[in-house]
Coordinates of C-alpha atoms and ligand atoms in Angstrom, one line a residue:
X334 CA 7.3 -21.2 14.1
X335 CA 11.0 -21.8 14.3
X336 CA 10.9 -23.9 11.1
X337 CA 9.3 -21.1 9.2
X338 CA 11.8 -18.6 10.5
X339 CA 14.8 -20.8 9.8
X340 CA 13.5 -21.8 6.3
X341 CA 13.6 -18.1 5.5
X342 CA 17.2 -17.8 6.8
X343 CA 16.3 -15.8 9.8
X344 CA 18.4 -16.0 12.9
X345 CA 17.7 -15.2 16.5
X346 CA 19.5 -11.8 15.9
X347 CA 19.6 -10.3 12.4
X348 CA 21.3 -7.4 10.8
X349 CA 19.0 -4.5 9.9
X350 CA 21.1 -2.6 7.4
X351 CA 22.0 -3.7 3.9
X352 CA 23.7 -1.7 1.2
X353 CA 26.0 -3.3 -1.2
X354 CA 26.5 -5.9 1.5
X355 CA 25.6 -6.2 5.2
X356 CA 26.4 -2.8 6.8
X357 CA 27.5 -3.1 10.4
X358 CA 25.6 -0.9 12.9
X359 CA 25.8 0.0 16.5
X360 CA 22.1 0.8 16.6
X361 CA 19.7 -0.5 19.2
X362 CA 18.2 -4.0 18.9
X363 CA 14.6 -4.2 18.0
X364 CA 12.6 -7.2 19.2
X365 CA 9.9 -8.5 16.8
X366 CA 7.2 -10.3 18.7
X367 CA 4.0 -11.9 17.5
X368 CA 0.7 -10.2 18.3
X369 CA -0.8 -13.7 18.2
X370 CA 0.7 -14.7 21.6
X371 CA 3.4 -12.2 22.4
X372 CA 6.2 -14.7 21.5
X373 CA 9.5 -13.3 20.5
X374 CA 10.1 -14.0 16.8
X375 CA 13.5 -12.5 16.4
X376 CA 15.8 -9.5 17.0
X377 CA 17.1 -7.0 14.5
X378 CA 20.0 -4.6 14.9
X379 CA 18.7 -1.3 13.8
X380 CA 20.6 1.0 11.4
X381 CA 22.4 3.8 13.2
X382 CA 23.1 7.1 11.4
X383 CA 26.5 5.9 10.1
X384 CA 24.9 2.7 8.7
X385 CA 22.1 4.7 7.1
X386 CA 24.7 6.9 5.4
X387 CA 26.5 3.9 4.1
X388 CA 23.4 2.3 2.8
X389 CA 22.3 5.3 0.8
X390 CA 25.8 5.9 -0.5
X391 CA 25.9 2.3 -1.7
X392 CA 22.4 2.5 -3.2
X393 CA 23.5 5.6 -5.1
X394 CA 26.7 3.9 -6.3
X395 CA 24.8 0.8 -7.5
X396 CA 22.3 3.0 -9.2
X397 CA 25.0 4.6 -11.4
X398 CA 25.7 1.1 -12.9
X399 CA 22.2 -0.4 -12.7
X400 CA 20.7 2.4 -14.8
X401 CA 23.0 1.3 -17.7
X402 CA 21.6 -2.3 -17.7
X403 CA 19.0 -2.6 -20.4
X404 CA 15.5 -2.6 -19.0
X405 CA 14.5 -6.1 -20.2
X406 CA 17.6 -7.4 -18.5
X407 CA 16.5 -5.7 -15.3
X408 CA 13.2 -7.3 -15.9
X409 CA 14.9 -10.7 -16.0
X410 CA 16.2 -10.2 -12.5
X411 CA 12.7 -9.2 -11.3
X412 CA 11.3 -12.3 -12.9
X413 CA 13.7 -14.5 -10.9
X414 CA 12.7 -12.6 -7.8
X415 CA 9.1 -13.2 -8.5
X416 CA 9.9 -16.9 -8.9
X417 CA 11.8 -17.0 -5.6
X418 CA 8.8 -15.4 -3.9
X419 CA 6.6 -18.1 -5.5
X420 CA 8.9 -20.7 -4.0
X421 CA 8.6 -19.1 -0.5
X422 CA 5.0 -18.1 -0.7
X423 CA 3.8 -20.4 2.1
X424 CA 6.6 -19.6 4.5
X425 CA 6.6 -15.9 3.8
X426 CA 2.8 -15.8 4.1
X427 CA 3.2 -17.5 7.4
X428 CA 5.8 -15.0 8.6
X429 CA 3.5 -12.2 7.6
X430 CA 0.7 -13.8 9.7
X431 CA 3.1 -14.4 12.6
X432 CA 4.5 -10.9 12.6
X433 CA 1.4 -8.8 12.1
X434 CA -1.5 -11.1 12.8
X435 CA -3.5 -11.4 9.6
X436 CA -5.0 -14.9 8.8
X437 CA -2.8 -17.2 6.8
X438 CA -4.9 -17.1 3.5
X439 CA -4.5 -13.3 3.7
X440 CA -0.8 -13.6 4.5
X441 CA -0.3 -15.9 1.5
X442 CA -2.6 -13.6 -0.6
X443 CA -0.3 -10.7 0.2
X444 CA 2.8 -12.7 -1.0
X445 CA 0.7 -13.5 -4.2
X446 CA 0.2 -9.8 -4.6
X447 CA 4.0 -9.3 -4.5
X448 CA 4.4 -12.1 -7.1
X449 CA 1.8 -10.5 -9.3
X450 CA 3.5 -7.2 -9.3
X451 CA 6.8 -8.8 -10.1
X452 CA 5.1 -10.4 -13.2
X453 CA 3.6 -7.1 -14.1
X454 CA 7.0 -5.4 -13.8
X455 CA 8.7 -8.0 -16.0
X456 CA 6.3 -7.2 -18.8
X457 CA 6.7 -3.5 -18.1
X458 CA 10.4 -3.8 -18.5
X459 CA 9.8 -4.1 -22.3
X460 CA 7.1 -1.4 -22.3
X461 CA 8.6 1.8 -20.7
X462 CA 7.2 3.6 -23.7
X463 CA 7.6 7.3 -24.5
X464 CA 5.5 9.2 -27.0
X465 CA 6.7 10.7 -30.2
X466 CA 5.3 14.1 -31.3
X467 CA 5.1 15.9 -34.6
X468 CA 7.3 18.9 -34.5
X469 CA 6.0 22.2 -35.8
X470 CA 9.4 22.7 -37.4
X471 CA 10.4 21.2 -40.7
X472 CA 13.0 18.5 -40.5
X473 CA 12.7 18.2 -36.8
X474 CA 11.7 15.2 -34.7
X475 CA 10.4 15.3 -31.2
X476 CA 10.0 12.5 -28.7
X477 CA 10.2 11.8 -25.0
X478 CA 12.1 9.1 -23.3
X479 CA 12.1 7.8 -19.8
X480 CA 15.3 7.5 -17.8
X481 CA 16.0 5.9 -14.4
X482 CA 15.5 8.4 -11.6
X483 CA 17.8 7.3 -8.8
X484 CA 17.5 6.0 -5.3
X485 CA 13.9 5.4 -4.3
X486 CA 13.0 5.6 -0.6
X487 CA 10.2 3.2 0.3
X488 CA 8.6 3.6 3.7
X489 CA 6.0 0.9 4.4
X490 CA 3.4 0.2 7.0
X491 CA 2.9 -2.9 9.2
X492 CA -0.4 -4.0 7.6
X493 CA 1.0 -5.0 4.1
X494 CA 4.6 -5.6 5.0
X495 CA 5.3 -7.4 1.7
X496 CA 2.9 -6.3 -1.0
X497 CA 3.4 -2.5 -0.7
X498 CA 7.2 -2.9 -0.8
X499 CA 6.8 -5.0 -3.9
X500 CA 4.5 -2.5 -5.7
X501 CA 7.3 0.0 -5.3
X502 CA 10.4 -2.1 -5.6
X503 CA 9.6 -4.4 -8.5
X504 CA 8.5 -1.3 -10.5
X505 CA 11.5 0.8 -9.4
X506 CA 13.9 -2.1 -10.2
X507 CA 12.8 -2.4 -13.8
X508 CA 12.8 1.3 -14.1
X509 CA 16.6 1.2 -13.4
X510 CA 16.4 2.6 -9.8
X511 CA 17.7 1.3 -6.6
X512 CA 15.6 1.0 -3.5
X513 CA 16.2 1.9 0.2
X514 CA 13.4 0.2 2.2
X515 CA 12.4 1.3 5.6
X516 CA 9.8 -1.2 6.9
X517 CA 7.5 -0.6 9.8
X518 CA 9.2 -1.4 13.2
X519 CA 6.3 -3.7 13.8
X520 CA 7.2 -6.0 10.9
X521 CA 11.0 -5.9 10.4
X522 CA 11.5 -9.6 10.1
X523 CA 9.3 -9.9 7.1
X524 CA 11.5 -7.2 5.5
X525 CA 14.7 -8.9 6.4
X526 CA 13.4 -12.2 4.9
X527 CA 12.2 -10.6 1.7
X528 CA 15.4 -8.5 1.4
X529 CA 17.5 -11.6 1.8
X530 CA 15.5 -13.4 -0.9
X531 CA 16.0 -10.5 -3.3
X532 CA 19.7 -10.3 -2.5
X533 CA 20.4 -13.9 -3.0
X534 CA 18.7 -13.9 -6.4
X535 CA 20.4 -10.7 -7.4
X536 CA 23.8 -11.9 -6.3
X537 CA 24.5 -13.8 -9.5
X538 CA 24.2 -10.5 -11.4
X539 CA 26.4 -8.6 -9.0
X540 CA 23.5 -6.2 -8.3
X541 CA 22.3 -7.3 -4.9
X542 CA 22.7 -3.6 -3.9
X543 CA 19.6 -2.7 -5.9
X544 CA 17.6 -3.8 -2.9
X545 CA 18.8 -2.2 0.3
X546 CA 17.2 -2.1 3.7
X547 CA 17.3 0.1 6.8
X548 CA 15.4 -1.0 9.8
X549 CA 14.8 1.7 12.4
X550 CA 13.1 1.9 15.7
X551 CA 10.9 5.0 15.5
X552 CA 10.4 7.8 13.0
X553 CA 14.0 9.0 12.8
X554 CA 15.1 7.0 9.8
X555 CA 11.9 7.9 7.9
X556 CA 12.7 11.6 8.5
X557 CA 16.2 11.1 7.4
X558 CA 15.1 9.5 4.1
X559 CA 12.5 12.3 3.5
X560 CA 15.1 15.0 3.8
X561 CA 17.9 13.2 2.0
X562 CA 18.7 14.9 -1.4
X563 CA 20.3 11.7 -2.6
X564 CA 16.8 10.1 -2.6
X565 CA 14.8 11.9 -5.4
X566 CA 11.6 10.0 -4.8
X567 CA 10.1 8.8 -1.5
X568 CA 7.1 6.5 -1.5
X569 CA 5.4 6.4 1.9
X570 CA 2.5 4.4 3.2
X571 CA 1.0 5.1 6.6
X572 CA -1.0 7.6 8.6
X573 CA -2.0 11.0 7.3
X574 CA 0.1 12.5 10.2
X575 CA 3.2 10.7 9.0
X576 CA 2.4 11.6 5.3
X577 CA 2.2 15.3 6.1
X578 CA 5.7 15.1 7.7
X579 CA 7.1 13.2 4.8
X580 CA 5.5 15.6 2.2
X581 CA 6.9 18.6 4.0
X582 CA 10.4 17.3 4.2
X583 CA 10.4 16.0 0.6
X584 CA 8.7 19.1 -0.7
X585 CA 11.2 21.3 1.2
X586 CA 14.0 20.0 -1.1
X587 CA 11.6 19.8 -4.1
X588 CA 11.8 16.1 -4.2
X589 CA 9.0 13.8 -5.4
X590 CA 6.8 11.9 -3.1
X591 CA 4.2 9.2 -3.6
X592 CA 1.9 9.1 -0.6
X593 CA -0.6 6.4 0.2
X594 CA -2.2 7.5 3.5
X595 CA -5.3 6.9 5.5
X596 CA -8.6 5.8 4.0
X597 CA -12.1 6.0 5.3
X598 CA -13.9 3.9 2.8
X599 CA -17.6 3.7 2.4
X600 CA -19.9 1.3 0.6
X601 CA -23.3 2.5 -0.5
X602 CA -26.0 -0.2 -0.3
X603 CA -29.0 0.8 -2.5
X604 CA -32.4 -0.6 -1.8
X605 CA -32.2 -2.8 -4.9
X606 CA -28.8 -4.2 -4.0
X607 CA -28.3 -8.0 -4.3
X608 CA -27.7 -9.1 -0.7
X609 CA -25.9 -12.2 -1.9
X610 CA -23.2 -9.8 -3.2
X611 CA -23.4 -7.3 -0.4
X612 CA -22.9 -9.8 2.5
X613 CA -19.6 -11.4 1.4
X614 CA -18.3 -8.1 0.0
X615 CA -19.0 -6.1 3.2
X616 CA -17.9 -8.9 5.5
X617 CA -14.5 -9.2 3.9
X618 CA -14.1 -5.5 3.5
X619 CA -15.0 -4.7 7.1
X620 CA -13.5 -7.6 9.0
X621 CA -10.7 -8.8 6.8
X622 CA -7.2 -8.1 8.2
X623 CA -9.1 -7.2 11.4
X624 CA -10.0 -3.9 9.9
X625 CA -6.4 -3.0 9.4
X626 CA -6.3 -2.3 5.6
X627 CA -6.2 1.2 4.2
X628 CA -9.0 -0.1 2.1
X629 CA -11.1 -1.5 4.9
X630 CA -14.8 -0.7 4.8
X631 CA -15.4 1.7 7.7
X632 CA -18.8 3.1 6.7
X633 CA -21.8 1.2 5.3
X634 CA -24.2 3.8 3.9
X635 CA -27.4 1.9 3.7
X636 CA -30.7 2.9 2.1
X637 CA -33.2 3.5 4.9
X638 CA -35.7 1.0 3.4
X639 CA -33.3 -1.9 3.9
X640 CA -31.4 -0.6 7.0
X641 CA -32.9 -3.0 9.4
X642 CA -32.5 -6.0 7.1
X643 CA -28.9 -5.1 6.5
X644 CA -28.2 -4.8 10.2
X645 CA -29.9 -8.0 11.0
X646 CA -28.1 -10.0 8.4
X647 CA -24.8 -8.4 9.2
X648 CA -25.0 -9.0 12.9
X649 CA -26.0 -12.6 12.2
X650 CA -22.8 -13.0 10.0
X651 CA -20.6 -11.2 12.6
X652 CA -21.8 -13.6 15.3
X653 CA -20.3 -16.5 13.3
X654 CA -16.9 -14.9 12.9
X655 CA -14.3 -17.0 14.6
X656 CA -11.7 -14.9 16.4
X657 CA -8.4 -16.5 17.4
X658 CA -5.0 -17.7 16.2
X659 CA -4.8 -16.5 12.6
X660 CA -2.8 -19.6 11.6
X661 CA -5.7 -21.9 12.5
X662 CA -8.1 -23.0 9.8
X663 CA -11.5 -21.5 10.1
X664 CA -10.4 -18.4 12.0
X665 CA -11.4 -15.2 10.2
X666 CA -10.0 -12.6 12.5
X667 CA -6.7 -12.5 14.3
X668 CA -5.4 -10.0 16.8
X669 CA -4.8 -6.3 16.2
X670 CA -1.1 -5.5 15.7
X671 CA -0.3 -3.8 19.1
X672 CA -1.7 -2.5 22.3
X673 CA -1.7 1.0 20.8
X674 CA -4.1 -0.3 18.2
X675 CA -6.3 -1.8 20.9
X676 CA -6.4 1.5 22.8
X677 CA -7.4 3.3 19.6
X678 CA -10.3 0.7 19.2
X679 CA -11.4 1.3 22.8
X680 CA -11.2 5.0 22.4
X681 CA -13.4 5.0 19.3
X682 CA -15.9 2.6 21.0
X683 CA -15.9 4.9 24.0
X684 CA -17.0 7.8 21.8
X685 CA -19.9 6.1 20.1
X686 CA -22.7 6.8 22.6
X687 CA -21.4 10.3 23.4
X688 CA -21.7 11.2 19.7
X689 CA -25.3 9.8 19.4
X690 CA -24.5 6.3 18.0
X691 CA -25.1 2.9 19.5
X692 CA -23.3 -0.4 19.4
X693 CA -25.3 -3.1 17.7
X694 CA -22.7 -5.8 17.9
X695 CA -19.3 -6.2 19.6
X696 CA -17.4 -3.4 21.1
X697 CA -15.2 -5.4 23.5
X698 CA -11.7 -6.7 23.9
X699 CA -11.8 -10.5 23.8
X700 CA -10.4 -12.1 27.0
X701 CA -9.0 -15.5 27.4
X702 CA -7.1 -15.7 24.2
X703 CA -3.3 -16.0 23.8
X704 CA -2.7 -12.2 23.9
X705 CA -4.7 -9.1 25.0
X706 CA -4.8 -7.9 21.4
X707 CA -8.0 -9.6 20.2
X708 CA -11.1 -7.4 19.8
X709 CA -14.6 -8.1 18.6
X710 CA -15.6 -7.0 15.2
X711 CA -18.1 -4.2 15.8
X712 CA -21.2 -2.8 14.2
X713 CA -22.3 0.7 15.2
X714 CA -25.6 2.4 14.4
X715 CA -24.3 5.8 13.3
X716 CA -25.2 9.0 11.5
X717 CA -23.3 11.0 9.1
X718 CA -22.8 14.0 11.3
X719 CA -20.7 12.1 13.9
X720 CA -17.1 13.3 14.1
X721 CA -16.0 9.7 14.8
X722 CA -17.1 8.5 11.4
X723 CA -14.9 11.1 9.7
X724 CA -11.8 9.6 11.3
X725 CA -9.9 6.4 10.4
X726 CA -9.6 4.1 13.3
X727 CA -7.4 1.2 12.2
X728 CA -9.7 -1.5 13.7
X729 CA -12.7 -3.6 12.8
X730 CA -15.5 -1.0 13.5
X731 CA -18.2 -0.7 10.9
X732 CA -20.4 2.4 11.1
X733 CA -23.8 1.8 9.5
X734 CA -25.4 5.1 8.4
X735 CA -28.8 5.4 6.8
X736 CA -29.6 7.6 3.8
X737 CA -32.7 8.3 1.8
X738 CA -31.5 8.8 -1.8
X739 CA -28.4 8.3 -4.0
X740 CA -27.3 12.0 -3.9
X741 CA -27.3 12.0 -0.1
X742 CA -25.3 8.8 -0.2
X743 CA -22.7 10.2 -2.5
X744 CA -22.5 13.3 -0.4
X745 CA -21.9 11.1 2.7
X746 CA -19.3 9.0 0.8
X747 CA -17.4 12.2 -0.1
X748 CA -18.0 14.0 3.2
X749 CA -14.8 12.8 4.9
X750 CA -11.3 14.1 4.7
X751 CA -9.9 10.9 3.2
X752 CA -10.5 9.7 -0.4
X753 CA -9.0 6.2 -1.0
X754 CA -11.7 3.7 -1.9
X755 CA -15.4 3.5 -2.3
X756 CA -18.1 1.2 -3.7
X757 CA -21.8 1.0 -4.5
X758 CA -24.1 -2.1 -4.5
X759 CA -26.9 -1.7 -6.9
X760 CA -28.4 -3.4 -10.0
X761 CA -29.4 0.0 -11.4
X762 CA -27.0 1.1 -14.1
X763 CA -28.1 4.7 -13.9
X764 CA -27.3 4.9 -10.2
X765 CA -24.0 3.0 -10.7
X766 CA -22.9 5.4 -13.4
X767 CA -23.9 8.4 -11.3
X768 CA -21.6 7.1 -8.6
X769 CA -18.8 6.7 -11.1
X770 CA -19.3 10.1 -12.8
X771 CA -17.3 13.2 -12.3
X772 CA -19.9 14.3 -9.8
X773 CA -19.9 11.0 -8.0
X774 CA -17.3 9.3 -5.7
X775 CA -14.3 11.5 -5.1
X776 CA -12.1 8.5 -4.3
X777 CA -9.1 7.1 -6.1
X778 CA -10.9 3.7 -6.3
X779 CA -14.7 3.4 -7.0
X780 CA -16.2 -0.1 -7.4
X781 CA -19.6 -1.5 -8.3
X782 CA -21.0 -4.6 -6.6
X783 CA -17.7 -5.5 -4.9
X784 CA -16.3 -4.1 -1.7
X785 CA -13.6 -1.4 -1.3
X786 CA -10.7 -3.7 -0.4
X787 CA -8.7 -6.3 -2.2
X788 CA -7.7 -4.3 -5.2
X789 CA -5.8 -6.1 -8.0
X790 CA -2.2 -4.9 -8.8
X791 CA -3.1 -4.0 -12.5
X792 CA -4.7 -0.8 -11.5
X793 CA -3.1 2.3 -10.1
X794 CA -3.6 2.2 -6.3
X795 CA -4.1 5.3 -4.2
X796 CA -6.5 8.1 -3.4
X797 CA -7.2 11.8 -3.1
X798 CA -7.5 14.5 -0.4
X799 CA -5.9 13.3 2.9
X800 CA -5.0 10.0 1.3
X801 CA -2.2 11.9 -0.3
X802 CA -2.8 11.7 -4.0
X803 CA -0.2 9.1 -4.8
X804 CA -0.6 6.1 -7.1
X805 CA 1.3 2.9 -6.8
X806 CA 1.3 -0.5 -8.4
X807 CA -0.2 -0.9 -11.9
X808 CA -1.3 1.2 -14.8
X809 CA 1.2 4.0 -15.5
X810 CA 2.3 4.4 -11.9
X811 CA 5.8 3.5 -13.2
X812 CA 6.3 7.0 -14.6
X813 CA 6.8 8.4 -11.1
X814 CA 9.9 6.2 -10.7
X815 CA 11.5 7.6 -13.9
X816 CA 12.5 11.0 -15.2
X817 CA 11.0 12.2 -18.5
X818 CA 13.2 13.7 -21.1
X819 CA 11.8 15.6 -24.0
X820 CA 14.1 15.6 -27.0
X821 CA 14.1 17.6 -30.2
X822 CA 16.4 16.6 -33.1
X823 CA 17.1 18.8 -36.1
X824 CA 18.0 16.7 -39.1
X825 CA 17.8 19.6 -41.6
X826 CA 20.2 22.3 -42.7
X827 CA 18.2 25.3 -41.3
X828 CA 17.7 26.5 -37.8
X829 CA 14.0 27.5 -37.5
X830 CA 12.7 28.6 -34.1
X831 CA 9.5 27.4 -32.6
X832 CA 6.5 29.6 -32.5
X833 CA 7.7 31.1 -35.8
X834 CA 10.1 33.5 -34.0
X835 CA 12.5 35.2 -36.3
X836 CA 15.6 36.3 -34.3
X837 CA 18.0 38.7 -35.9
Ligands
LIG146 C1 -3.1 -1.2 2.2 O1 -3.9 -1.4 3.0 O2 -2.2 -0.3 2.4 O3 -6.6 -3.4 -1.9 C2 -2.9 -1.9 0.9 C3 -6.2 -4.0 -0.9 C4 -4.8 -4.6 -1.0 C5 -3.8 -3.6 -0.7 C6 -4.0 -2.8 0.6 N1 -4.6 -5.1 -2.3 O4 -6.9 -4.2 0.0

């Protein structure tokens, strides 16, 4: 553990505020400890109000110069950052595992996701295209161009402490913006390590202030960012409750927000589904990251004809899941991130019977492991009317709900407040297309014959309803990090007005 930490330049105590350089702070010290065994990983001095003010002032000042650097040159810096992340993939992946508890292949996969989006952003740096339009006026030319927006506030959650930062920051950086990052207080060391990689790469260009960091202990800094007029766009990932607060504060000053909030993702398993695809898809989706992905499968909607087979095969697979130290080979599920998460798991389990469900597998905290944060992956026999299944519990609980036909299944899929990800397993193209149609899944992501999680960076990531409506990562998400300017040029000798208006 110590080797990993020191290879990433982490000390026993680390500064938690970086603007143009390290910003000194008299803030409280935050202890980062591993959910694996409770061991202290390091300490971080949180940003106090003065440090925060300095960081944002620096980020704004750096923006004023960074925006003038040609976009492909900005891409060049991002390429070097991507390469530096490649070099540190193993140690950073291990740090992610140590700090939040996901298994090592997933920790490394998350760093790969950051590398992938860096690559994407490099290409994008030469493709920040605007459209040109045909003017209705003679000798006029119209086009739109995309300019850098300003300081982007990036508030990230514990569960993807590297990838979600990268989705936002790599894109923002090529767009000519600077980034103020507030990581989760559960994963500050990952943020400090990544930030120092970015800064050391950016140093040679004199632009290390493109990537700044404020570590806080509690919601205060997030609130400060949300109401800060110097931050024109705030991208926030986390709970619906947090997102509502951010949206209100950003909306109050008419800023822009990109929200990626709770999910309550379902897979529909039709009676013709290929179980060889269903099993690995649902297993990874429901149990991966110990059920702590926004995209985790929380509900399996299973055709009544195959309900018993599904449950039997799934419980058989669950029985084989090795729970334990996520750094050990063969372990598929590490701990939950905190005692609060364990309490939320227990509270949900406690409601199952009261709401008419029953536990088919699991339901217990695992004793005898290195910390009290390990829980059993759980399968629940449920029905669509249960209140519990409409809520997102950030834990590995899979509600298995029967249905009779595809219309009922789609209604169940959509019958929750959240709208992030969804999937259907079927070999029937008509049914698949119905699920994907305008009257089908209402989610931001809809898959066929794969699970709901593990999205690639190339698509826009996010969802509707209580998920917040934001889109990050690939496709044209970059547009939110820029301001659009529509330009009309008159190269003639007359001054015609639009809409044929004759004035005077
Ligand atoms: C999240 O849980 O906030 O699609 C992000 C996935 C990952 C990202 C999850 N690529 O599961």
